[in-house]
Coordinates of C-alpha atoms in Angstrom, one line a residue:
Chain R
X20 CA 11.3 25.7 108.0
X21 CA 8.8 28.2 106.5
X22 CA 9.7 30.1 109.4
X23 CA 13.2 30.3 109.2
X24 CA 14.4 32.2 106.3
X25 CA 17.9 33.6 106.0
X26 CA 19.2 36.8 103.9
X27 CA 17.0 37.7 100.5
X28 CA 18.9 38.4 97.4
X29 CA 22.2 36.4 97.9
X30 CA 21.9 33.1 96.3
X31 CA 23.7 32.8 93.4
X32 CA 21.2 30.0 92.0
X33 CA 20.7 30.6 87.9
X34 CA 18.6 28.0 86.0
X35 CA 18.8 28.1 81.9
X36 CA 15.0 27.6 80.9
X37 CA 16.2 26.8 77.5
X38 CA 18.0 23.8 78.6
X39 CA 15.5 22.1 80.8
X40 CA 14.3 19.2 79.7
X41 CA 11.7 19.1 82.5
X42 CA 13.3 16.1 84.3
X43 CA 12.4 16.7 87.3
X44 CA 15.4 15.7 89.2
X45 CA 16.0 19.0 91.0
X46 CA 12.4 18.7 92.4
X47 CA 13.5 15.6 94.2
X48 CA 16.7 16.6 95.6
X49 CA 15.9 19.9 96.3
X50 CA 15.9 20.3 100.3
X51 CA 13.9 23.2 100.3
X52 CA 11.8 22.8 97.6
X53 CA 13.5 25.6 95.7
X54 CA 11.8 24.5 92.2
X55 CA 8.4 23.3 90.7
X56 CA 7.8 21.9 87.5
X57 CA 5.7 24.1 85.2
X58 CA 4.4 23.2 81.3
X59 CA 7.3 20.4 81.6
X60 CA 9.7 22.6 82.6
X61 CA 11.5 23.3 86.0
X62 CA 11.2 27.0 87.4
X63 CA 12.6 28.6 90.6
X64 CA 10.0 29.0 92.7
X65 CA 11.2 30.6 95.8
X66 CA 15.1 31.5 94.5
X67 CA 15.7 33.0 98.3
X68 CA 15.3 29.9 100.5
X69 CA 17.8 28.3 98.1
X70 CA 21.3 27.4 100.4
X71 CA 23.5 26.4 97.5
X72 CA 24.4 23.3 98.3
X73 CA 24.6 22.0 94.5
X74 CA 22.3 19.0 94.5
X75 CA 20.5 20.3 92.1
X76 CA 23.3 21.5 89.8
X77 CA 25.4 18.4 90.5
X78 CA 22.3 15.6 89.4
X79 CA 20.7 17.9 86.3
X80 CA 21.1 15.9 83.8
X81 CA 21.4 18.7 80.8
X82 CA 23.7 21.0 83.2
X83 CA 20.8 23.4 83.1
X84 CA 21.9 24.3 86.7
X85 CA 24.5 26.8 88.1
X86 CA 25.4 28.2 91.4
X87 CA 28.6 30.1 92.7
X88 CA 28.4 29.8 96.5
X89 CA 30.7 32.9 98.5
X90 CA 33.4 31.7 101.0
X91 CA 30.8 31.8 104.0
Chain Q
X130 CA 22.5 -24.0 106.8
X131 CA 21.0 -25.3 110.1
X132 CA 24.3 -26.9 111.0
X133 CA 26.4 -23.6 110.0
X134 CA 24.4 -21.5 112.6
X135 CA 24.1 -24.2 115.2
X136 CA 27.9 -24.4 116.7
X137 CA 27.7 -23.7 120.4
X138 CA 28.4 -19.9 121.2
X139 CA 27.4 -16.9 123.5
X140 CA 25.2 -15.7 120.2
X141 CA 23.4 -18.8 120.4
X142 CA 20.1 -17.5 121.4
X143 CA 20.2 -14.6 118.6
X144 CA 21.1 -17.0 116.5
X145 CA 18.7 -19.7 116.5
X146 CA 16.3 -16.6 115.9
X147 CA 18.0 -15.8 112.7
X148 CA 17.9 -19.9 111.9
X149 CA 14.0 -19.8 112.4
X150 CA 13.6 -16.3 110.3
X151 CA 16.1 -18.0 107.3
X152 CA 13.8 -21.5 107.0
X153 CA 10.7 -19.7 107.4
X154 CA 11.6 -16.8 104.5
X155 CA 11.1 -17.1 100.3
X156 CA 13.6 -17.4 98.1
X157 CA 16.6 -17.9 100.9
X158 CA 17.3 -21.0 99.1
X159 CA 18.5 -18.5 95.6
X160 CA 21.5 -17.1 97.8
X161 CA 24.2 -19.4 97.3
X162 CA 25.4 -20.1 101.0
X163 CA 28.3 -22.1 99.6
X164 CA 30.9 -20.6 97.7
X165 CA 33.0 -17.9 98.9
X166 CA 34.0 -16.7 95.1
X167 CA 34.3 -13.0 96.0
X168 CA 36.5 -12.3 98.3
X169 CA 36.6 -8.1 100.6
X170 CA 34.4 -9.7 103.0
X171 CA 35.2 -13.7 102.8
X172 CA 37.6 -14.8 105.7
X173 CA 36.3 -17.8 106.0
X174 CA 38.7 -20.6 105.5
X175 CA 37.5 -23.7 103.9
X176 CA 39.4 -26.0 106.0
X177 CA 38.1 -25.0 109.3
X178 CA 34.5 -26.1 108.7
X179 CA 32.0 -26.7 111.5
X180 CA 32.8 -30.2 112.1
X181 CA 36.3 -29.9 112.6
X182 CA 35.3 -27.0 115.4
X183 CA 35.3 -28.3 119.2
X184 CA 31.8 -28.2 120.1
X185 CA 32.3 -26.5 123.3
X186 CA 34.4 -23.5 122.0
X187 CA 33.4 -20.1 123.5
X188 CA 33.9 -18.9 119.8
X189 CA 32.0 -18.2 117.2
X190 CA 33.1 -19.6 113.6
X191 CA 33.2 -16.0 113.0
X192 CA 35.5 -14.8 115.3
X193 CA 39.4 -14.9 113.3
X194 CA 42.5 -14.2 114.6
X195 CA 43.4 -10.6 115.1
X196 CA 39.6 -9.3 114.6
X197 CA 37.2 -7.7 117.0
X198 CA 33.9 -8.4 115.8
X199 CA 31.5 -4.9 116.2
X200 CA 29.3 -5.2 119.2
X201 CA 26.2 -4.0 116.9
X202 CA 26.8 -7.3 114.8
X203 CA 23.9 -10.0 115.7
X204 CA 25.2 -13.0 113.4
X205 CA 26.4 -13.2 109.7
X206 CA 25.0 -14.3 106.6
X207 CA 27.1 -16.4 104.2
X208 CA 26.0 -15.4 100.6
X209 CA 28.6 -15.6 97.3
X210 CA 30.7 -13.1 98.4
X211 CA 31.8 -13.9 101.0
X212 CA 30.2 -13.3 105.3
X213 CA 27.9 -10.4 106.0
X214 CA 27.5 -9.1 109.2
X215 CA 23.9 -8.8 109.9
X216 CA 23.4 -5.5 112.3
X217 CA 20.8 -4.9 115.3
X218 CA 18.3 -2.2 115.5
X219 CA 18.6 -2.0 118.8
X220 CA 20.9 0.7 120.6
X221 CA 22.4 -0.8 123.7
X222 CA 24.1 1.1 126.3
X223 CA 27.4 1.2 125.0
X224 CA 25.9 2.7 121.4
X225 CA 23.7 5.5 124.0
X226 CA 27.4 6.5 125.6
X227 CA 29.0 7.2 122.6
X228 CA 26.2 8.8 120.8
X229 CA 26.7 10.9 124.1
X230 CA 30.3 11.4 123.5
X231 CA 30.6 12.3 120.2
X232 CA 27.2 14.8 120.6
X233 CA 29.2 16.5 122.9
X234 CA 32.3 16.6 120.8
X235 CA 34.8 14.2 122.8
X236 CA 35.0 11.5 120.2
X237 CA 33.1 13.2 117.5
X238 CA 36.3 13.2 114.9
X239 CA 36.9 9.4 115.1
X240 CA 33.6 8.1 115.3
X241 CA 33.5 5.3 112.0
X242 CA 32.1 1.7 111.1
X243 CA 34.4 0.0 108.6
X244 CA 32.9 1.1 106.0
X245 CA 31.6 -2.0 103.3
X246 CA 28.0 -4.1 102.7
X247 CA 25.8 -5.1 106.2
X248 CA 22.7 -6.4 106.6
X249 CA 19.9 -5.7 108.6
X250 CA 17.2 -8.1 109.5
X251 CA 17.0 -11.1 106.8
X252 CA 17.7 -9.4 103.1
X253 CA 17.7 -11.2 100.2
X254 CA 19.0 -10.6 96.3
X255 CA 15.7 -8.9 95.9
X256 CA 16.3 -6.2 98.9
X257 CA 17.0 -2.6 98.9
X258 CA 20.3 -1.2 99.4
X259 CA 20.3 1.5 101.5
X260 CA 23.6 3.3 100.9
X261 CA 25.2 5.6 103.8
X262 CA 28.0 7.7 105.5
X263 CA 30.4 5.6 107.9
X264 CA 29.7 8.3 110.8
X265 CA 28.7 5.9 113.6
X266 CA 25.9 8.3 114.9
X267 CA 24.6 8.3 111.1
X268 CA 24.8 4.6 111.1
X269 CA 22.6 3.9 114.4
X270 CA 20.1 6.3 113.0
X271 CA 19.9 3.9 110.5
X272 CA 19.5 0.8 111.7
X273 CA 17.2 1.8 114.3
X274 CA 14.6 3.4 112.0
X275 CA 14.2 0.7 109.7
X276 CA 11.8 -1.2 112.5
X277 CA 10.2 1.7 113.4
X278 CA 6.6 2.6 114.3
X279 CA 5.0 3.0 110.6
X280 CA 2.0 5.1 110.8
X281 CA -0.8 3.0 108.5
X282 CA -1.7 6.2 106.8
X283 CA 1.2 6.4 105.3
X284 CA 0.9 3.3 103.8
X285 CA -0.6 4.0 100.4
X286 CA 0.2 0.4 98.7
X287 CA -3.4 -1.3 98.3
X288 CA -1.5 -4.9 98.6
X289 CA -0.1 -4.0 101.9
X290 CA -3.2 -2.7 103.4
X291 CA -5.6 -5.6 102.9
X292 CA -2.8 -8.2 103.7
X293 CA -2.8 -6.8 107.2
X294 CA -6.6 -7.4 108.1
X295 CA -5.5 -6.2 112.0
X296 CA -6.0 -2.2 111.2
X297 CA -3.1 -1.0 114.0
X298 CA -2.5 2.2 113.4
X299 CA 1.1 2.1 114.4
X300 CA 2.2 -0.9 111.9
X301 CA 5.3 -2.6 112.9
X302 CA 7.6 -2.4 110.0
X303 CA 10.6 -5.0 109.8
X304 CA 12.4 -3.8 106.9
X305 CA 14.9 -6.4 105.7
X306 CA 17.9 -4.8 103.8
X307 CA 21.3 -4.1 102.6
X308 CA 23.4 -1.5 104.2
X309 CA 26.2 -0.3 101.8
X310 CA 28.4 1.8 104.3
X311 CA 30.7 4.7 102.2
X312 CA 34.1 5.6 103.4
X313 CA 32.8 8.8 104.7
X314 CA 36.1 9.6 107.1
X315 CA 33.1 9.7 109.8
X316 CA 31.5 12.7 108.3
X317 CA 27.5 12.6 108.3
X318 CA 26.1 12.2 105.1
X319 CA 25.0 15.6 104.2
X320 CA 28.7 17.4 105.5
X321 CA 30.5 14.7 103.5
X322 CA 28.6 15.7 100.3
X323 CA 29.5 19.1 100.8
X324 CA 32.6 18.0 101.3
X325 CA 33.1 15.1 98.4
X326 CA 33.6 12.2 100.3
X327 CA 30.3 11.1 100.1
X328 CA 30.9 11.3 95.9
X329 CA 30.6 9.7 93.4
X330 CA 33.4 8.2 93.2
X331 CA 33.3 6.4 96.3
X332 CA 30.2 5.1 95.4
X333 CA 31.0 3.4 92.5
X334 CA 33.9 1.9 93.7
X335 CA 32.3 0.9 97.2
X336 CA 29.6 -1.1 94.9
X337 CA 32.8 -3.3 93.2
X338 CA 34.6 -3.4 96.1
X339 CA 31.3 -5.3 97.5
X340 CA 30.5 -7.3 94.6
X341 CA 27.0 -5.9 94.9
X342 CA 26.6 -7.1 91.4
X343 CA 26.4 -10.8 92.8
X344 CA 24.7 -9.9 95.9
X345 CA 21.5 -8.5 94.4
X346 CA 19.2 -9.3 91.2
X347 CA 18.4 -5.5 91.1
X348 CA 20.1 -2.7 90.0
X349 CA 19.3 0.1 92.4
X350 CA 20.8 2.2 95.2
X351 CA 18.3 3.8 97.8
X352 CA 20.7 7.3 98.6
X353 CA 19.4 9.6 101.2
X354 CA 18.6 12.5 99.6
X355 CA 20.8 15.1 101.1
X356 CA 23.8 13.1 99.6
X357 CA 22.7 14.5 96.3
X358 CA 24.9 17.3 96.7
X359 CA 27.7 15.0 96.3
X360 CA 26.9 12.3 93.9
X361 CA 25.5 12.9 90.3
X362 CA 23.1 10.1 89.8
X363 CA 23.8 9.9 85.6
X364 CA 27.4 9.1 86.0
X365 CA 26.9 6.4 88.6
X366 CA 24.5 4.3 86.5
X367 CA 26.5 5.0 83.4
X368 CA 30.1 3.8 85.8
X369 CA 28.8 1.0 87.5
X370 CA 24.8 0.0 86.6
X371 CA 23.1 0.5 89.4
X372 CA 20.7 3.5 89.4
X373 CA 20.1 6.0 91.9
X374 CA 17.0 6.5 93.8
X375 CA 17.1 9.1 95.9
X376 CA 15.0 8.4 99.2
X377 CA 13.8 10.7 102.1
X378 CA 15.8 13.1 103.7
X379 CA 14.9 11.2 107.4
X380 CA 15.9 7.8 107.8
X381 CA 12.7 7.4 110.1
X382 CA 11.0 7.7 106.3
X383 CA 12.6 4.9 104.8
X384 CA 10.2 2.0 105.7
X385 CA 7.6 4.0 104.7
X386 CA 9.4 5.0 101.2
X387 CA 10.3 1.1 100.8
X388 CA 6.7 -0.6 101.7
X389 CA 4.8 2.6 99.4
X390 CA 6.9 1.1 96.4
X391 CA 10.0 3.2 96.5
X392 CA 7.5 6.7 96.3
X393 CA 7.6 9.7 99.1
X394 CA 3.8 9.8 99.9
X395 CA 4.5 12.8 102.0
X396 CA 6.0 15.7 100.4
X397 CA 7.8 16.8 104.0
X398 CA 10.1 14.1 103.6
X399 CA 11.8 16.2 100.9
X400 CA 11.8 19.1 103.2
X401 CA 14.5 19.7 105.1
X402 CA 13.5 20.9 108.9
X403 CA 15.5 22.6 112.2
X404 CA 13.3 22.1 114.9
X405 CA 13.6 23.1 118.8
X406 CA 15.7 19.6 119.3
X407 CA 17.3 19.5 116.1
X408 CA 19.1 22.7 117.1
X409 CA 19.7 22.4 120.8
X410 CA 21.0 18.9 119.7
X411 CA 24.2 20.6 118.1
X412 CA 24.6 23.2 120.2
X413 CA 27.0 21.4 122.9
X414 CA 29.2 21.1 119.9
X415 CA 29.2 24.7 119.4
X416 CA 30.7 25.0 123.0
X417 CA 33.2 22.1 122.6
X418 CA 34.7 23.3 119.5
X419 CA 34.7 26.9 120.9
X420 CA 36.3 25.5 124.3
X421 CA 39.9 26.4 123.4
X422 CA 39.1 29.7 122.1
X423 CA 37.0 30.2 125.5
X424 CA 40.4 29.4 127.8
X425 CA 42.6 31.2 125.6
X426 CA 40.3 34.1 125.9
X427 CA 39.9 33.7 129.8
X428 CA 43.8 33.8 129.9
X429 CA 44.1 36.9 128.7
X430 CA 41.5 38.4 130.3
X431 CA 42.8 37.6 133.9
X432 CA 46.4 38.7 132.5
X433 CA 44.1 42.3 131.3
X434 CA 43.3 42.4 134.4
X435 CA 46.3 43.2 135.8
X436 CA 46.7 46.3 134.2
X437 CA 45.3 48.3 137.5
X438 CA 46.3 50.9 139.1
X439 CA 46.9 49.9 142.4
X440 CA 49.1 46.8 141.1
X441 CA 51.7 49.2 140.2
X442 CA 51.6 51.8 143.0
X443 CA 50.9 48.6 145.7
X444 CA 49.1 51.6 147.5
X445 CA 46.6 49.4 149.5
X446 CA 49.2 46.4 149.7
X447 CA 50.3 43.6 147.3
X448 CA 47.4 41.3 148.6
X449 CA 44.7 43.4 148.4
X450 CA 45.8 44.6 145.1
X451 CA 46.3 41.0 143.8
X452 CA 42.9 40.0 144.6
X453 CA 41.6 43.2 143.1
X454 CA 43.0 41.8 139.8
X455 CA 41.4 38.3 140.7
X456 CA 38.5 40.0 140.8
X457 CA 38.6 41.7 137.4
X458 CA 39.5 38.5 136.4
X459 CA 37.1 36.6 137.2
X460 CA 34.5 38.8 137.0
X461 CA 35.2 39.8 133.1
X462 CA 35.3 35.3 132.4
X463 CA 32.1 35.6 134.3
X464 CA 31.0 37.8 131.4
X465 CA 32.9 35.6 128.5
X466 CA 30.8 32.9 129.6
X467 CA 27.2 34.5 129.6
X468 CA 28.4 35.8 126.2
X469 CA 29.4 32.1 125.4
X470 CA 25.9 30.6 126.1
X471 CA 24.2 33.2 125.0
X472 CA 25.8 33.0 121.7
X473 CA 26.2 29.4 121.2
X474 CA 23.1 27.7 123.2
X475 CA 20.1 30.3 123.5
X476 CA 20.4 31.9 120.4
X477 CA 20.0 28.3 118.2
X478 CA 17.5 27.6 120.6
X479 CA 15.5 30.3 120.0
X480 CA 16.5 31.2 116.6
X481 CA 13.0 31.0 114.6
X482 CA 11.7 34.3 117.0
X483 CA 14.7 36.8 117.9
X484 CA 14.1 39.4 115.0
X485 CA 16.5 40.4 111.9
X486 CA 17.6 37.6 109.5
X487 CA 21.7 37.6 110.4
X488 CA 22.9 35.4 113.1
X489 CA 25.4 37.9 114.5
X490 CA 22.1 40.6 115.1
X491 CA 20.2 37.8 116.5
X492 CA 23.6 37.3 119.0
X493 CA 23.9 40.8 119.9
X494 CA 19.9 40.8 120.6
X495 CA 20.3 37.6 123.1
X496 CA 23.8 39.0 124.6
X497 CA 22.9 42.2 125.3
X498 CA 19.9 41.0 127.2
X499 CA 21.7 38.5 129.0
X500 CA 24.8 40.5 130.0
X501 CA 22.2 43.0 131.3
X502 CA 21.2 40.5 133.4
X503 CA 24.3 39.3 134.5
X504 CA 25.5 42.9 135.4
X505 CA 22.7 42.7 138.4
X506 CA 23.5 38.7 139.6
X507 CA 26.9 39.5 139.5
X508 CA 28.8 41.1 142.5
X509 CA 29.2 44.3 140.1
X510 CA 27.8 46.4 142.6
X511 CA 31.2 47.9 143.5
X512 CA 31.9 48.6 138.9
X513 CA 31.7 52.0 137.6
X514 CA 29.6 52.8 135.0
X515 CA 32.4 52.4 132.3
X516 CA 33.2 49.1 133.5
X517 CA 29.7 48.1 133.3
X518 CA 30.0 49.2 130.0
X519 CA 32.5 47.6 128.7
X520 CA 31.7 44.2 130.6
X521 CA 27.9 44.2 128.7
X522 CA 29.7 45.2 125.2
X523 CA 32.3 42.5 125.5
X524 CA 29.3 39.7 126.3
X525 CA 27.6 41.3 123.4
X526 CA 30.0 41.1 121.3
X527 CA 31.1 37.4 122.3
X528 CA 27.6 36.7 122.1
X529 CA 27.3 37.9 118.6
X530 CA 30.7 35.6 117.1
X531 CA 29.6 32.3 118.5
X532 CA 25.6 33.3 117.2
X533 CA 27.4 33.7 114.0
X534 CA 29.3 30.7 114.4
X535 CA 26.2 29.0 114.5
X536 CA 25.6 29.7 110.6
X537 CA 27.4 27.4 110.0
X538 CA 25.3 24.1 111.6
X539 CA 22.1 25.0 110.1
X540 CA 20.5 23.7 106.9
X541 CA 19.3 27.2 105.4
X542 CA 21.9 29.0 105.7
X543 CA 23.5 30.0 101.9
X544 CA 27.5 30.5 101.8
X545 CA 26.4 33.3 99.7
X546 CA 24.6 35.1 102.5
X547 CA 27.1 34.1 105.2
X548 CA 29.8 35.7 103.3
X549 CA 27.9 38.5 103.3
X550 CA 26.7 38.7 107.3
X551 CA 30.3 38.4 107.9
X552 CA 31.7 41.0 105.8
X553 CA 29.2 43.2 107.9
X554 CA 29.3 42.2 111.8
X555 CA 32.8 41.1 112.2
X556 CA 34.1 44.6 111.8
X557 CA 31.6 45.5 114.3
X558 CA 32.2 42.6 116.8
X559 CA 35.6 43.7 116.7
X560 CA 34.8 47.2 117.0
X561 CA 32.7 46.7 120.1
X562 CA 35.4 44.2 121.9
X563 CA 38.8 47.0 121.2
X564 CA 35.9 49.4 122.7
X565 CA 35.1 47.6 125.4
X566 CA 39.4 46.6 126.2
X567 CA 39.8 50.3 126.4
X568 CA 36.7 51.1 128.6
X569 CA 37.8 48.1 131.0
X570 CA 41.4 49.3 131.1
X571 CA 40.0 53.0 131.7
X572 CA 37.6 51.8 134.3
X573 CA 40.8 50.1 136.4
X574 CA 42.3 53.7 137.0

């Protein structure tokens, strides 16, 4: 998958540090390991492979999570 | 329990199996095989017990009036709510047809199992429930990967390890579980979580429906991890008890998730992939669904066609003139097509190494090339440059929707950025076709 990356600087994925509670939920669901969890909390890691397809933001516990996928 | 599985029928063999796998297994004797409390699945009626059966009936005690029983069902298991079919993990020949039939789009939209509890292999109150979509294809991934080949390395769990003194390095896994099948509408399991069938919701009440409650001791659900995007694991425990453990992406990881204790050992089960076959896997799909597009589009080419010169004057004669237009006809489908395949079949297939990141640039790349080509196979000899022209611009540009098309069946594509591709190439895909209508119609003068 490494190899296939689509367009940079579209996804609409916004994660709200304060609220994290360092669950690690989105870790799991992620399918393109989108997030890592740093000093107990989660942080985007690589924000441009992200597809938004809301696992993350539907399971966070704390609603930590946004995204606002376009109409592609 | 003997004498329940022992009436005469065509599933006898299968069945005395699944007798000699029931006596030899723990803890059989804590499911209730009595009572039929609980009701969705129980049909059983207590007056028709085995005794009162003719012992040479062709029928099974399973079979009822007005029900087909599912040719992937091996035998049943009675347990306190009532008969569960038990399912094989063997494909036969029937299951390889249709898997070819809806791959290539014929039966796709009404491809379902009932959806409701199944079992695979011998499960008991303390085995997993593997929740899933009703998608048939989705289902017979299933229940063929949970006997598959387990690699030993995988196998982490100390216990396991030195139970098996015989180091094989392909372990053969038999994983005995539930199957808790969602009402899906025969959407895959990732596509109906995008789409909120595959919700929470429908889990909750699929779990009550089932009386999972008195089927297991436990209170856990095994979810495949791409249905996260439809289910939010709080609200099911909090609505119906059971927490939500979400598995690998792959069902081909499962046994190797179960036996290491519920844990992913391999952090690329997480990871989604699109290999070579995953994508050339959908891409008869891609033609299917484009099919009626393709016809109407080949109808109005042959009718462009006969805007011609000569058609009007007749100056060489209505025959000649008539297959001059057949010609022009067929000759511009010829170039729908290579614009088709290009576009739907050998851009997915070579997707990770055309260049530029949009689909519809990676289209354009592959139909250009391609109607190139075609220009020198063809019998185009006879074209002038400007219908050469527009003949390569229209396969580009054909090339470049379906490509496009194609954003749409992968799993890294983000609606985001599709919106945005779009917004840029159709204008030009659109631009390049009215160019290439107003070359083809100049070039026919």
């Amino acid at each position: 998958m490494r190899n296939m990356r689509y367009l940079e600087h579209v996804a609409t994925l916004i994660l709200d540090k304060e609220a994290c509670i360092g669950c690690s939920l989105c870790t799991v669901v992620c399918p393109h390991q989108v997030f890592q969890i740093r000093d107990g909390k989660a942080v985007i890691v690589d924000l441009d492979s992200c597809m938004e397809c809301g696992a993350c933001v539907n399971n966070c516990p704390v609603y930590a999570l946004k995204v606002t996928p376009g109409v592609g | 329990m003997l004498q329940k599985y022992s009436s005469s029928d065509g599933l006898q063999h299968i069945k005395s199996e699944g007798v000699a796998i029931l006596s030899s297994m723990q803890g059989v004797s804590q499911v209730n095989f009595n009572s039929d409390i609980c009701l969705s699945n129980s049909l059983s009626q207590d007056c028709s017990s085995p005794n009162n059966l003719k012992k040479n009936s062709s029928f099974t005690k399973y079979e009822k009036p007005g029900y087909f029983i599912s040719h992937f069902v091996e035998r049943f298991i009675d347990t306190e709510v009532g008969q569960i079919p038990v399912v094989s993990s063997k494909l036969t020949f029937k299951d390889r047809l249709q898997t070819l039939g809806a791959r290539s789009g014929i039966t796709r939209n009404n491809y379902k199992v009932v959806p409701g509890l199944y079992a695979i292999g011998m499960p008991d109150e303390n085995s997993e429930v593997l929740v899933t979509s009703n998608f048939k294809l989705t289902f017979d991934i299933l229940r063929t990967a949970l006997q598959s080949d387990l690699k030993a390395d995988l196998i982490v769990n100390s216990s396991i390890k030195s139970s098996d003194s015989n180091k094989n390095s392909n372990k053969f896994e038999k994983i005995n579980a539930w199957i808790l099948v969602l009402d899906t509408l025969g959407v895959n399991v990732w596509c109906a979580a995008g789409k909120g069938t595959f919700s929470t919701k429908e889990l909750v009440n699929r779990v009550k429906l089932c009386c999972l409650e008195k089927v297991v001791k436990h209170r856990r659900l095994i979810l495949p991890q791409l249905s996260a995007t439809g289910i939010r694991a709080k609200d099911v425990k909090k609505e119906c008890g059971f927490s939500v453990i979400y598995g690998p992406i792959r069902a081909l990881d499962i046994p190797s998730f179960i036996v290491n204790g519920r844990k992913i050992v391999d952090p690329d089960m997480r990871q989604i992939t699109f290999n070579f076959r995953e994508r050339l896997i959908l891409t008869p799909i891609e033609l299917t669904v484009g099919f009626k597009a393709f016809v109407f589009t080949a109808a109005a080419l042959m009718f462009i066609s006969l805007i011609n010169s000569g058609l009007f004057s007749l100056q060489n004669g209505i025959k000649a003139e008539l297959i001059n237009t057949l010609d022009r006809g067929f000759i511009s489908i010829l170039f729908l097509l290579v614009g088709s395949l290009s576009g739907a079949v050998i851009t997915p297939a070579l997707l990770p190494f055309l260049p530029f990141k949009e689909f519809a640039a990676k289209g354009i790349i592959v139909g250009a090339i391609f109607s190139f080509l075609a220009l020198f196979i063809s019998p185009a000899s006879s074209l002038s440059i400007s219908a050469m022209l527009a003949l390569s611009l229209f396969g580009t540009a054909v090339s470049s929707w379906f490509a496009m098309n194609f954003t749409g069946a992968t799993p890294f594509t983000s609606p985001s950025g599709v919106e945005k591709e779009m917004r840029r190439f159709i204008p030009i895909q659109a631009g390049a076709a009215f160019l290439s209508l107003v070359l083809w119609i100049y070039s026919a003068f």
